[in-house]
mmCIF file with all atom_site columns, C-alpha atoms in Angstrom:
data_model
loop_
_atom_site.group_PDB
_atom_site.id
_atom_site.type_symbol
_atom_site.label_atom_id
_atom_site.label_alt_id
_atom_site.label_comp_id
_atom_site.label_asym_id
_atom_site.label_entity_id
_atom_site.label_seq_id
_atom_site.pdbx_PDB_ins_code
_atom_site.Cartn_x
_atom_site.Cartn_y
_atom_site.Cartn_z
_atom_site.occupancy
_atom_site.B_iso_or_equiv
_atom_site.pdbx_formal_charge
_atom_site.auth_seq_id
_atom_site.auth_comp_id
_atom_site.auth_asym_id
_atom_site.auth_atom_id
_atom_site.pdbx_PDB_model_num
ATOM 1   C CA . MET A 1 1   ? 0.116   0.154  0.002  1.00 0.00 ? 1   MET A CA 1
ATOM 2   C CA . SER A 1 2   ? 1.434   3.434  -1.351 1.00 0.00 ? 2   SER A CA 1
ATOM 3   C CA . PRO A 1 3   ? 1.605   5.909  1.747  1.00 0.00 ? 3   PRO A CA 1
ATOM 4   C CA . SER A 1 4   ? -1.084  8.858  1.600  1.00 0.00 ? 4   SER A CA 1
ATOM 5   C CA . ARG A 1 5   ? 0.198   12.138 0.613  1.00 0.00 ? 5   ARG A CA 1
ATOM 6   C CA . CYS A 1 6   ? -1.709  15.443 2.352  1.00 0.00 ? 6   CYS A CA 1
ATOM 7   C CA . PRO A 1 7   ? -3.070  17.953 -0.260 1.00 0.00 ? 7   PRO A CA 1
ATOM 8   C CA . VAL A 1 8   ? -0.965  20.780 -0.897 1.00 0.00 ? 8   VAL A CA 1
ATOM 9   C CA . ALA A 1 9   ? -2.605  23.672 0.789  1.00 0.00 ? 9   ALA A CA 1
ATOM 10  C CA . PRO A 1 10  ? -3.241  26.583 -1.917 1.00 0.00 ? 10  PRO A CA 1
ATOM 11  C CA . THR A 1 11  ? -1.453  29.608 -1.850 1.00 0.00 ? 11  THR A CA 1
ATOM 12  C CA . LEU A 1 12  ? -3.445  32.750 -0.488 1.00 0.00 ? 12  LEU A CA 1
ATOM 13  C CA . SER A 1 13  ? -3.014  36.039 -1.904 1.00 0.00 ? 13  SER A CA 1
ATOM 14  C CA . ALA A 1 14  ? -1.204  38.762 0.232  1.00 0.00 ? 14  ALA A CA 1
ATOM 15  C CA . ASP A 1 15  ? -3.406  41.345 -1.430 1.00 0.00 ? 15  ASP A CA 1
ATOM 16  C CA . PRO A 1 16  ? -2.135  44.767 0.519  1.00 0.00 ? 16  PRO A CA 1
ATOM 17  C CA . ALA A 1 17  ? -4.918  46.427 -1.088 1.00 0.00 ? 17  ALA A CA 1
ATOM 18  C CA . ALA A 1 18  ? -7.315  47.721 1.058  1.00 0.00 ? 18  ALA A CA 1
ATOM 19  C CA . PRO A 1 19  ? -11.039 46.544 1.366  1.00 0.00 ? 19  PRO A CA 1
ATOM 20  C CA . VAL A 1 20  ? -13.222 48.469 -0.950 1.00 0.00 ? 20  VAL A CA 1
ATOM 21  C CA . PRO A 1 21  ? -17.250 49.218 -0.824 1.00 0.00 ? 21  PRO A CA 1
ATOM 22  C CA . GLU A 1 22  ? -17.523 47.069 -3.685 1.00 0.00 ? 22  GLU A CA 1
ATOM 23  C CA . THR A 1 23  ? -16.152 43.967 -2.394 1.00 0.00 ? 23  THR A CA 1
ATOM 24  C CA . LEU A 1 24  ? -18.310 44.399 1.217  1.00 0.00 ? 24  LEU A CA 1
ATOM 25  C CA . ALA A 1 25  ? -20.040 40.556 0.988  1.00 0.00 ? 25  ALA A CA 1
ATOM 26  C CA . TYR A 1 26  ? -20.125 39.606 4.637  1.00 0.00 ? 26  TYR A CA 1
ATOM 27  C CA . SER A 1 27  ? -22.649 36.976 5.503  1.00 0.00 ? 27  SER A CA 1
ATOM 28  C CA . PHE A 1 28  ? -22.784 34.913 9.405  1.00 0.00 ? 28  PHE A CA 1
ATOM 29  C CA . THR A 1 29  ? -24.961 32.930 11.688 1.00 0.00 ? 29  THR A CA 1
ATOM 30  C CA . LEU A 1 30  ? -26.400 34.298 14.675 1.00 0.00 ? 30  LEU A CA 1
ATOM 31  C CA . PRO A 1 31  ? -27.867 32.405 17.522 1.00 0.00 ? 31  PRO A CA 1
ATOM 32  C CA . ALA A 1 32  ? -31.248 33.537 18.239 1.00 0.00 ? 32  ALA A CA 1
ATOM 33  C CA . ARG A 1 33  ? -30.862 35.088 21.603 1.00 0.00 ? 33  ARG A CA 1
ATOM 34  C CA . LEU A 1 34  ? -31.066 38.645 22.609 1.00 0.00 ? 34  LEU A CA 1
ATOM 35  C CA . THR A 1 35  ? -27.673 39.388 22.694 1.00 0.00 ? 35  THR A CA 1
ATOM 36  C CA . SER A 1 36  ? -27.511 39.447 19.017 1.00 0.00 ? 36  SER A CA 1
ATOM 37  C CA . PRO A 1 37  ? -29.201 42.254 17.602 1.00 0.00 ? 37  PRO A CA 1
ATOM 38  C CA . ALA A 1 38  ? -25.651 44.004 19.411 1.00 0.00 ? 38  ALA A CA 1
ATOM 39  C CA . LEU A 1 39  ? -23.098 41.135 18.314 1.00 0.00 ? 39  LEU A CA 1
ATOM 40  C CA . ALA A 1 40  ? -24.840 42.166 14.850 1.00 0.00 ? 40  ALA A CA 1
ATOM 41  C CA . ARG A 1 41  ? -24.250 45.831 14.912 1.00 0.00 ? 41  ARG A CA 1
ATOM 42  C CA . ALA A 1 42  ? -21.061 45.492 16.319 1.00 0.00 ? 42  ALA A CA 1
ATOM 43  C CA . ALA A 1 43  ? -19.986 43.280 13.930 1.00 0.00 ? 43  ALA A CA 1
ATOM 44  C CA . SER A 1 44  ? -21.431 45.119 11.211 1.00 0.00 ? 44  SER A CA 1
ATOM 45  C CA . ARG A 1 45  ? -19.869 47.942 12.628 1.00 0.00 ? 45  ARG A CA 1
ATOM 46  C CA . GLU A 1 46  ? -16.601 47.111 11.704 1.00 0.00 ? 46  GLU A CA 1
ATOM 47  C CA . MET A 1 47  ? -16.860 45.817 8.418  1.00 0.00 ? 47  MET A CA 1
ATOM 48  C CA . LEU A 1 48  ? -19.135 49.035 7.408  1.00 0.00 ? 48  LEU A CA 1
ATOM 49  C CA . ARG A 1 49  ? -16.182 51.135 8.547  1.00 0.00 ? 49  ARG A CA 1
ATOM 50  C CA . ALA A 1 50  ? -13.164 48.756 6.897  1.00 0.00 ? 50  ALA A CA 1
ATOM 51  C CA . HIS A 1 51  ? -15.158 48.821 3.722  1.00 0.00 ? 51  HIS A CA 1
ATOM 52  C CA . GLY A 1 52  ? -15.054 52.493 4.217  1.00 0.00 ? 52  GLY A CA 1
ATOM 53  C CA . LEU A 1 53  ? -18.610 53.086 4.547  1.00 0.00 ? 53  LEU A CA 1
ATOM 54  C CA . ALA A 1 54  ? -18.903 54.744 7.894  1.00 0.00 ? 54  ALA A CA 1
ATOM 55  C CA . ASP A 1 55  ? -20.687 57.353 6.529  1.00 0.00 ? 55  ASP A CA 1
ATOM 56  C CA . LEU A 1 56  ? -23.795 54.995 5.960  1.00 0.00 ? 56  LEU A CA 1
ATOM 57  C CA . LEU A 1 57  ? -23.650 53.507 9.464  1.00 0.00 ? 57  LEU A CA 1
ATOM 58  C CA . ASP A 1 58  ? -26.367 55.300 11.295 1.00 0.00 ? 58  ASP A CA 1
ATOM 59  C CA . PRO A 1 59  ? -29.435 53.570 8.800  1.00 0.00 ? 59  PRO A CA 1
ATOM 60  C CA . ALA A 1 60  ? -27.529 51.087 8.474  1.00 0.00 ? 60  ALA A CA 1
ATOM 61  C CA . LEU A 1 61  ? -26.547 49.567 12.035 1.00 0.00 ? 61  LEU A CA 1
ATOM 62  C CA . GLN A 1 62  ? -30.614 50.647 12.697 1.00 0.00 ? 62  GLN A CA 1
ATOM 63  C CA . ALA A 1 63  ? -31.810 48.260 9.747  1.00 0.00 ? 63  ALA A CA 1
ATOM 64  C CA . VAL A 1 64  ? -29.182 45.180 10.628 1.00 0.00 ? 64  VAL A CA 1
ATOM 65  C CA . SER A 1 65  ? -30.754 45.757 14.388 1.00 0.00 ? 65  SER A CA 1
ATOM 66  C CA . GLU A 1 66  ? -34.108 45.588 13.423 1.00 0.00 ? 66  GLU A CA 1
ATOM 67  C CA . LEU A 1 67  ? -33.856 42.707 11.173 1.00 0.00 ? 67  LEU A CA 1
ATOM 68  C CA . VAL A 1 68  ? -31.882 40.552 13.354 1.00 0.00 ? 68  VAL A CA 1
ATOM 69  C CA . ALA A 1 69  ? -34.073 41.633 16.200 1.00 0.00 ? 69  ALA A CA 1
ATOM 70  C CA . VAL A 1 70  ? -37.253 40.556 14.382 1.00 0.00 ? 70  VAL A CA 1
ATOM 71  C CA . ALA A 1 71  ? -35.370 37.148 12.824 1.00 0.00 ? 71  ALA A CA 1
ATOM 72  C CA . CYS A 1 72  ? -34.470 36.045 16.346 1.00 0.00 ? 72  CYS A CA 1
ATOM 73  C CA . GLN A 1 73  ? -38.539 37.085 17.345 1.00 0.00 ? 73  GLN A CA 1
ATOM 74  C CA . PHE A 1 74  ? -39.630 34.904 14.364 1.00 0.00 ? 74  PHE A CA 1
ATOM 75  C CA . THR A 1 75  ? -37.497 32.013 13.907 1.00 0.00 ? 75  THR A CA 1
ATOM 76  C CA . GLU A 1 76  ? -38.057 28.359 15.217 1.00 0.00 ? 76  GLU A CA 1
ATOM 77  C CA . SER A 1 77  ? -34.327 27.274 15.055 1.00 0.00 ? 77  SER A CA 1
ATOM 78  C CA . THR A 1 78  ? -31.506 28.095 17.220 1.00 0.00 ? 78  THR A CA 1
ATOM 79  C CA . ASP A 1 79  ? -29.907 30.483 14.678 1.00 0.00 ? 79  ASP A CA 1
ATOM 80  C CA . VAL A 1 80  ? -30.712 33.610 12.245 1.00 0.00 ? 80  VAL A CA 1
ATOM 81  C CA . TYR A 1 81  ? -28.665 34.437 9.278  1.00 0.00 ? 81  TYR A CA 1
ATOM 82  C CA . LEU A 1 82  ? -27.167 37.900 8.106  1.00 0.00 ? 82  LEU A CA 1
ATOM 83  C CA . SER A 1 83  ? -25.983 39.243 4.649  1.00 0.00 ? 83  SER A CA 1
ATOM 84  C CA . LEU A 1 84  ? -24.353 42.552 4.146  1.00 0.00 ? 84  LEU A CA 1
ATOM 85  C CA . ARG A 1 85  ? -23.873 43.319 0.284  1.00 0.00 ? 85  ARG A CA 1
ATOM 86  C CA . TYR A 1 86  ? -23.018 46.711 -1.337 1.00 0.00 ? 86  TYR A CA 1
ATOM 87  C CA . ARG A 1 87  ? -23.506 46.779 -4.940 1.00 0.00 ? 87  ARG A CA 1
ATOM 88  C CA . ALA A 1 88  ? -24.778 49.102 -7.367 1.00 0.00 ? 88  ALA A CA 1
ATOM 89  C CA . SER A 1 89  ? -24.526 52.115 -4.989 1.00 0.00 ? 89  SER A CA 1
ATOM 90  C CA . ALA A 1 90  ? -26.456 50.902 -2.745 1.00 0.00 ? 90  ALA A CA 1
ATOM 91  C CA . LEU A 1 91  ? -26.495 48.909 0.901  1.00 0.00 ? 91  LEU A CA 1
ATOM 92  C CA . ARG A 1 92  ? -28.263 45.911 0.919  1.00 0.00 ? 92  ARG A CA 1
ATOM 93  C CA . VAL A 1 93  ? -29.156 43.955 4.395  1.00 0.00 ? 93  VAL A CA 1
ATOM 94  C CA . ILE A 1 94  ? -30.883 40.676 4.162  1.00 0.00 ? 94  ILE A CA 1
ATOM 95  C CA . ALA A 1 95  ? -31.772 38.773 7.501  1.00 0.00 ? 95  ALA A CA 1
ATOM 96  C CA . TYR A 1 96  ? -33.193 34.887 7.112  1.00 0.00 ? 96  TYR A CA 1
ATOM 97  C CA . ASP A 1 97  ? -35.304 33.010 9.813  1.00 0.00 ? 97  ASP A CA 1
ATOM 98  C CA . SER A 1 98  ? -36.996 29.611 9.728  1.00 0.00 ? 98  SER A CA 1
ATOM 99  C CA . HIS A 1 99  ? -40.530 30.773 10.168 1.00 0.00 ? 99  HIS A CA 1
ATOM 100 C CA . PRO A 1 100 ? -42.309 29.281 7.861  1.00 0.00 ? 100 PRO A CA 1
ATOM 101 C CA . ARG A 1 101 ? -44.654 30.953 5.635  1.00 0.00 ? 101 ARG A CA 1
ATOM 102 C CA . HIS A 1 102 ? -48.200 29.999 6.173  1.00 0.00 ? 102 HIS A CA 1
ATOM 103 C CA . THR A 1 103 ? -50.458 27.787 3.464  1.00 0.00 ? 103 THR A CA 1
ATOM 104 C CA . HIS A 1 104 ? -53.292 28.769 5.258  1.00 0.00 ? 104 HIS A CA 1
ATOM 105 C CA . PRO A 1 105 ? -54.727 32.494 4.163  1.00 0.00 ? 105 PRO A CA 1
ATOM 106 C CA . ARG A 1 106 ? -55.677 34.064 7.236  1.00 0.00 ? 106 ARG A CA 1
ATOM 107 C CA . LEU A 1 107 ? -52.999 32.695 9.068  1.00 0.00 ? 107 LEU A CA 1
ATOM 108 C CA . ALA A 1 108 ? -50.488 33.988 6.454  1.00 0.00 ? 108 ALA A CA 1
ATOM 109 C CA . ALA A 1 109 ? -51.987 37.290 6.793  1.00 0.00 ? 109 ALA A CA 1
ATOM 110 C CA . ALA A 1 110 ? -52.192 37.279 10.160 1.00 0.00 ? 110 ALA A CA 1
ATOM 111 C CA . CYS A 1 111 ? -48.543 36.412 10.420 1.00 0.00 ? 111 CYS A CA 1
ATOM 112 C CA . ASP A 1 112 ? -47.467 38.940 8.006  1.00 0.00 ? 112 ASP A CA 1
ATOM 113 C CA . THR A 1 113 ? -49.355 42.006 9.988  1.00 0.00 ? 113 THR A CA 1
ATOM 114 C CA . ARG A 1 114 ? -47.395 41.184 13.032 1.00 0.00 ? 114 ARG A CA 1
ATOM 115 C CA . ARG A 1 115 ? -44.172 41.049 10.883 1.00 0.00 ? 115 ARG A CA 1
ATOM 116 C CA . ARG A 1 116 ? -44.716 44.048 9.655  1.00 0.00 ? 116 ARG A CA 1
ATOM 117 C CA . ALA A 1 117 ? -45.834 45.908 12.879 1.00 0.00 ? 117 ALA A CA 1
ATOM 118 C CA . ALA A 1 118 ? -42.501 44.437 14.416 1.00 0.00 ? 118 ALA A CA 1
ATOM 119 C CA . LEU A 1 119 ? -40.541 46.331 11.383 1.00 0.00 ? 119 LEU A CA 1
ATOM 120 C CA . ARG A 1 120 ? -41.612 49.650 11.409 1.00 0.00 ? 120 ARG A CA 1
ATOM 121 C CA . PHE A 1 121 ? -39.310 51.348 12.504 1.00 0.00 ? 121 PHE A CA 1
ATOM 122 C CA . LEU A 1 122 ? -37.125 49.710 9.514  1.00 0.00 ? 122 LEU A CA 1
ATOM 123 C CA . ALA A 1 123 ? -40.005 51.127 6.913  1.00 0.00 ? 123 ALA A CA 1
ATOM 124 C CA . CYS A 1 124 ? -39.213 54.327 8.767  1.00 0.00 ? 124 CYS A CA 1
ATOM 125 C CA . VAL A 1 125 ? -35.553 54.261 8.230  1.00 0.00 ? 125 VAL A CA 1
ATOM 126 C CA . CYS A 1 126 ? -35.494 52.599 4.230  1.00 0.00 ? 126 CYS A CA 1
ATOM 127 C CA . ARG A 1 127 ? -38.141 55.835 3.727  1.00 0.00 ? 127 ARG A CA 1
ATOM 128 C CA . ALA A 1 128 ? -35.879 58.405 5.325  1.00 0.00 ? 128 ALA A CA 1
ATOM 129 C CA . CYS A 1 129 ? -32.799 57.106 2.288  1.00 0.00 ? 129 CYS A CA 1
ATOM 130 C CA . ASP A 1 130 ? -35.131 55.855 -0.362 1.00 0.00 ? 130 ASP A CA 1
ATOM 131 C CA . GLY A 1 131 ? -34.554 52.214 0.021  1.00 0.00 ? 131 GLY A CA 1
ATOM 132 C CA . THR A 1 132 ? -37.322 49.395 0.054  1.00 0.00 ? 132 THR A CA 1
ATOM 133 C CA . TRP A 1 133 ? -37.956 47.029 2.291  1.00 0.00 ? 133 TRP A CA 1
ATOM 134 C CA . GLY A 1 134 ? -40.048 43.493 2.331  1.00 0.00 ? 134 GLY A CA 1
ATOM 135 C CA . PHE A 1 135 ? -40.034 40.188 3.331  1.00 0.00 ? 135 PHE A CA 1
ATOM 136 C CA . GLY A 1 136 ? -41.235 37.090 1.735  1.00 0.00 ? 136 GLY A CA 1
ATOM 137 C CA . GLU A 1 137 ? -40.930 33.249 1.449  1.00 0.00 ? 137 GLU A CA 1
ATOM 138 C CA . ALA A 1 138 ? -36.442 32.327 1.462  1.00 0.00 ? 138 ALA A CA 1
ATOM 139 C CA . ARG A 1 139 ? -35.874 30.498 -1.640 1.00 0.00 ? 139 ARG A CA 1
ATOM 140 C CA . GLU A 1 140 ? -32.937 28.438 0.071  1.00 0.00 ? 140 GLU A CA 1
ATOM 141 C CA . PRO A 1 141 ? -33.455 25.193 0.636  1.00 0.00 ? 141 PRO A CA 1
ATOM 142 C CA . GLY A 1 142 ? -33.959 25.192 4.099  1.00 0.00 ? 142 GLY A CA 1
ATOM 143 C CA . GLY A 1 143 ? -37.124 27.343 3.806  1.00 0.00 ? 143 GLY A CA 1
ATOM 144 C CA . GLY A 1 144 ? -38.134 29.906 6.276  1.00 0.00 ? 144 GLY A CA 1
ATOM 145 C CA . THR A 1 145 ? -38.653 33.664 5.632  1.00 0.00 ? 145 THR A CA 1
ATOM 146 C CA . ARG A 1 146 ? -36.252 36.318 4.041  1.00 0.00 ? 146 ARG A CA 1
ATOM 147 C CA . MET A 1 147 ? -36.211 40.015 4.964  1.00 0.00 ? 147 MET A CA 1
ATOM 148 C CA . TRP A 1 148 ? -34.366 42.781 3.358  1.00 0.00 ? 148 TRP A CA 1
ATOM 149 C CA . ALA A 1 149 ? -33.350 46.339 3.358  1.00 0.00 ? 149 ALA A CA 1
ATOM 150 C CA . THR A 1 150 ? -31.797 47.974 0.796  1.00 0.00 ? 150 THR A CA 1
ATOM 151 C CA . LEU A 1 151 ? -30.258 51.420 1.066  1.00 0.00 ? 151 LEU A CA 1
ATOM 152 C CA . PRO A 1 152 ? -28.767 53.671 -2.026 1.00 0.00 ? 152 PRO A CA 1
ATOM 153 C CA . SER A 1 153 ? -25.730 55.095 -0.447 1.00 0.00 ? 153 SER A CA 1
ATOM 154 C CA . VAL A 1 154 ? -26.929 58.815 -1.636 1.00 0.00 ? 154 VAL A CA 1
ATOM 155 C CA . GLY A 1 155 ? -30.306 58.318 1.104  1.00 0.00 ? 155 GLY A CA 1
ATOM 156 C CA . ALA A 1 156 ? -28.215 56.713 3.472  1.00 0.00 ? 156 ALA A CA 1
ATOM 157 C CA . ARG A 1 157 ? -25.512 59.384 3.584  1.00 0.00 ? 157 ARG A CA 1
ATOM 158 C CA . ALA A 1 158 ? -27.859 62.126 3.430  1.00 0.00 ? 158 ALA A CA 1
ATOM 159 C CA . TYR A 1 159 ? -29.966 59.937 6.737  1.00 0.00 ? 159 TYR A CA 1
ATOM 160 C CA . GLY A 1 160 ? -30.838 62.397 10.066 1.00 0.00 ? 160 GLY A CA 1
ATOM 161 C CA . SER A 1 161 ? -30.002 65.294 7.939  1.00 0.00 ? 161 SER A CA 1
ATOM 162 C CA . PRO A 1 162 ? -32.617 68.541 8.135  1.00 0.00 ? 162 PRO A CA 1
ATOM 163 C CA . PRO A 1 163 ? -34.077 68.352 4.205  1.00 0.00 ? 163 PRO A CA 1
ATOM 164 C CA . ALA A 1 164 ? -32.914 70.960 2.128  1.00 0.00 ? 164 ALA A CA 1
ATOM 165 C CA . VAL A 1 165 ? -34.952 74.164 2.295  1.00 0.00 ? 165 VAL A CA 1
ATOM 166 C CA . PRO A 1 166 ? -36.231 75.469 -1.139 1.00 0.00 ? 166 PRO A CA 1
ATOM 167 C CA . ARG A 1 167 ? -35.778 79.363 -1.513 1.00 0.00 ? 167 ARG A CA 1
#
């Protein structure tokens, strides 16, 4: 019998280039616990800063916090999933929970109403940034619900600023 050889480890590039907004692409799993929104905010804050997107922090962290908190509230599993992406001059925050979409129309409507009410503050943040938000069935094999917020960088940078007064 010939001796088995270990596979050769790939050579990793030591690219000294700093992260840029267009390379923001992170996904992670969080426990479905009361502490997870704070953990998600802390991790997201560092990711946004590292990629030169610190000027989006206020609305982005509010979106992250709301989406993770609601995912933790609705999930039927022990964890939730969060994704941050920056594409086409917009930050997209997506949270997944394991709560399946109801097949009975009245149950589905009641559950959607409850979820929409829980995301009321997110709706305000997205409206102030000229962004979008929503939720629907997760297309992943595990099923559940996908919630998202899209924050265009122009609107997110102006978030919290007083509106321009016409002259």
